[in-house]
CSV table of C-alpha atoms in Angstrom, one decimal:
chain,number,residue,atom,x,y,z
A,127,MET,CA,-62.2,91.0,93.9
A,128,LYS,CA,-62.7,88.7,96.8
A,129,VAL,CA,-66.3,88.7,96.0
A,130,THR,CA,-65.6,87.5,92.4
A,131,PHE,CA,-62.9,84.6,93.4
A,132,PHE,CA,-65.8,83.6,95.6
A,133,ILE,CA,-68.2,83.2,93.0
A,134,VAL,CA,-65.8,82.0,90.1
A,135,SER,CA,-64.7,79.2,92.5
A,136,PHE,CA,-68.2,78.3,93.6
A,137,ILE,CA,-69.4,78.0,90.0
A,138,THR,CA,-66.5,76.0,89.1
A,139,ILE,CA,-66.5,73.5,92.3
A,140,ASN,CA,-70.3,72.8,91.6
A,141,SER,CA,-69.5,72.5,88.1
A,142,LEU,CA,-67.0,69.6,88.5
A,143,ILE,CA,-69.3,68.0,91.4
A,144,ILE,CA,-72.1,67.9,88.6
A,145,GLY,CA,-70.1,67.0,85.9
A,146,CYS,CA,-68.7,64.3,87.9
A,147,SER,CA,-72.0,62.7,89.3
A,148,ASP,CA,-73.6,60.3,87.2
A,149,GLN,CA,-75.9,59.1,89.6
A,150,ARG,CA,-79.8,58.6,88.9
A,151,SER,CA,-82.7,56.7,90.2
A,152,VAL,CA,-85.4,54.7,89.0
A,153,GLU,CA,-88.5,53.5,91.0
A,154,PHE,CA,-90.8,50.5,90.2
A,155,VAL,CA,-94.0,50.0,91.7
A,156,GLY,CA,-96.4,47.3,91.3
A,157,LYS,CA,-99.6,45.7,93.3
A,158,GLY,CA,-100.9,42.4,93.7
A,159,ASN,CA,-104.2,41.1,95.4
A,160,ASN,CA,-101.8,40.7,98.7
A,161,TRP,CA,-98.8,42.7,98.3
A,162,ASP,CA,-97.6,46.3,97.7
A,163,VAL,CA,-94.2,46.7,96.4
A,164,LYS,CA,-91.6,49.6,95.7
A,165,TYR,CA,-88.4,49.2,94.4
A,166,THR,CA,-86.1,51.8,94.0
A,167,ALA,CA,-82.6,51.3,92.1
A,168,HIS,CA,-79.9,54.0,92.8
A,169,ILE,CA,-77.8,53.9,89.7
A,170,GLN,CA,-74.1,54.9,90.0
A,171,GLY,CA,-72.0,54.7,86.4
A,172,GLU,CA,-72.6,51.9,84.2
A,173,ASN,CA,-71.9,49.1,86.5
A,174,GLN,CA,-72.9,49.7,90.0
A,175,GLU,CA,-76.0,50.3,91.7
A,176,ASP,CA,-77.7,50.3,95.2
A,177,ILE,CA,-81.4,49.2,95.9
A,178,ASP,CA,-83.9,49.7,98.4
A,179,TYR,CA,-87.2,48.1,98.4
A,180,ILE,CA,-90.7,48.1,100.6
A,181,ILE,CA,-93.2,45.1,100.6
A,182,ARG,CA,-96.2,45.7,102.2
A,183,TYR,CA,-98.9,43.4,103.1
A,184,ILE,CA,-102.4,44.8,102.0
A,185,GLY,CA,-104.3,41.5,102.1
A,186,SER,CA,-107.8,41.0,104.1
A,187,ASN,CA,-106.7,38.3,106.3
A,188,SER,CA,-104.2,38.5,109.4
A,189,PRO,CA,-100.4,39.4,107.7
A,190,PRO,CA,-98.3,36.2,108.1
A,191,ASP,CA,-94.9,36.1,110.3
A,192,THR,CA,-92.6,35.6,107.5
A,193,ILE,CA,-92.1,35.4,103.6
A,194,ASN,CA,-90.0,34.4,100.8
A,195,TYR,CA,-89.5,36.4,98.0
A,196,LYS,CA,-88.3,37.0,94.9
A,197,ILE,CA,-87.5,40.4,92.8
A,198,ASP,CA,-86.1,40.0,89.6
A,199,SER,CA,-82.8,38.1,90.5
A,200,LEU,CA,-82.6,38.8,94.1
A,201,GLU,CA,-84.0,35.6,96.3
A,202,VAL,CA,-84.9,36.2,99.8
A,203,THR,CA,-86.1,33.2,102.3
A,204,GLY,CA,-87.7,33.8,105.8
A,205,ALA,CA,-87.8,37.2,105.8
A,206,ALA,CA,-89.9,38.7,108.9
A,207,LEU,CA,-92.4,41.4,108.4
A,208,ASN,CA,-92.2,44.0,111.1
A,209,GLU,CA,-95.3,45.4,113.3
A,210,ASN,CA,-96.4,47.4,110.6
A,211,ALA,CA,-96.6,44.0,108.1
A,212,TYR,CA,-93.9,45.2,105.7
A,213,VAL,CA,-90.1,44.2,104.8
A,214,GLU,CA,-88.1,46.8,104.2
A,215,HIS,CA,-84.5,46.8,102.9
A,216,THR,CA,-82.1,49.1,102.2
A,217,ASN,CA,-78.5,49.3,100.7
A,218,ASN,CA,-78.4,46.5,99.0
A,219,SER,CA,-75.6,46.9,96.3
A,220,CYS,CA,-73.7,45.4,93.9
A,221,SER,CA,-70.9,46.3,91.6
A,222,GLY,CA,-69.8,44.7,88.3
A,223,CYS,CA,-73.7,43.9,87.8
A,224,THR,CA,-76.3,44.4,85.2
A,225,ILE,CA,-77.9,47.6,85.8
A,226,THR,CA,-81.6,48.1,86.3
A,227,ASN,CA,-82.8,50.1,83.0
A,228,GLU,CA,-86.2,52.1,83.3
A,229,ASN,CA,-87.6,50.2,80.6
A,230,ASP,CA,-87.5,46.9,82.6
A,231,GLU,CA,-89.9,45.2,84.2
A,232,LEU,CA,-89.3,43.3,87.4
A,233,GLU,CA,-90.9,40.1,88.1
A,234,VAL,CA,-92.0,39.8,92.0
A,235,THR,CA,-93.0,36.3,93.7
A,236,ILE,CA,-93.9,36.4,97.2
A,237,LYS,CA,-94.8,33.0,99.1
A,238,TRP,CA,-96.2,33.0,102.6
A,239,GLU,CA,-98.0,30.3,104.3
A,240,GLU,CA,-99.4,27.8,101.9
A,241,GLU,CA,-99.8,31.0,99.1
A,242,SER,CA,-98.1,32.6,96.5
A,243,GLU,CA,-98.5,35.5,94.2
A,244,SER,CA,-96.6,37.2,91.3
A,245,PHE,CA,-97.0,40.2,89.5
A,246,TYR,CA,-94.8,42.8,87.5
A,247,LEU,CA,-93.1,46.2,88.9
A,248,THR,CA,-93.1,49.1,86.3
A,249,SER,CA,-91.0,52.4,86.5
A,250,ASN,CA,-92.8,55.3,87.5
C-alpha cells in the first residue's frame, strides 16, 4: 500500500511539474572573420526570457581590450574582454518583452579600435 501510494504520488507530482513548466531554450550561433558569437534564449511562457551569450575574438591580431556591440536590440558599450579574449554575459532577463523565436536571425555588430564587423546569428 505504501509503495503504491509513493508511486502514484511521484507520478502525479512529476506530471504537475512538467505540465506547468513552459520553458524552452533556443541557441543561436554565428561567426565573422574576427568574432564568434553564441547566444542562448531561455524562454519562459509567452513574454519572459533570460539570455546568455559569449562573444569570442578569433582574429589573427592581438585582441582588443574593449568592444562595443549590438545583438539585435541589445546594445553594450565599453565591454572588457577577459584574459581568454571573450565577453561572457549571463542572466540578462526581460519580462513583458518580445520573445526570441527559433526562426529569427539576430544581427550582430561588433566595433573595436578602428574596425567593425557585422554578421547574423541563426538557430541550431
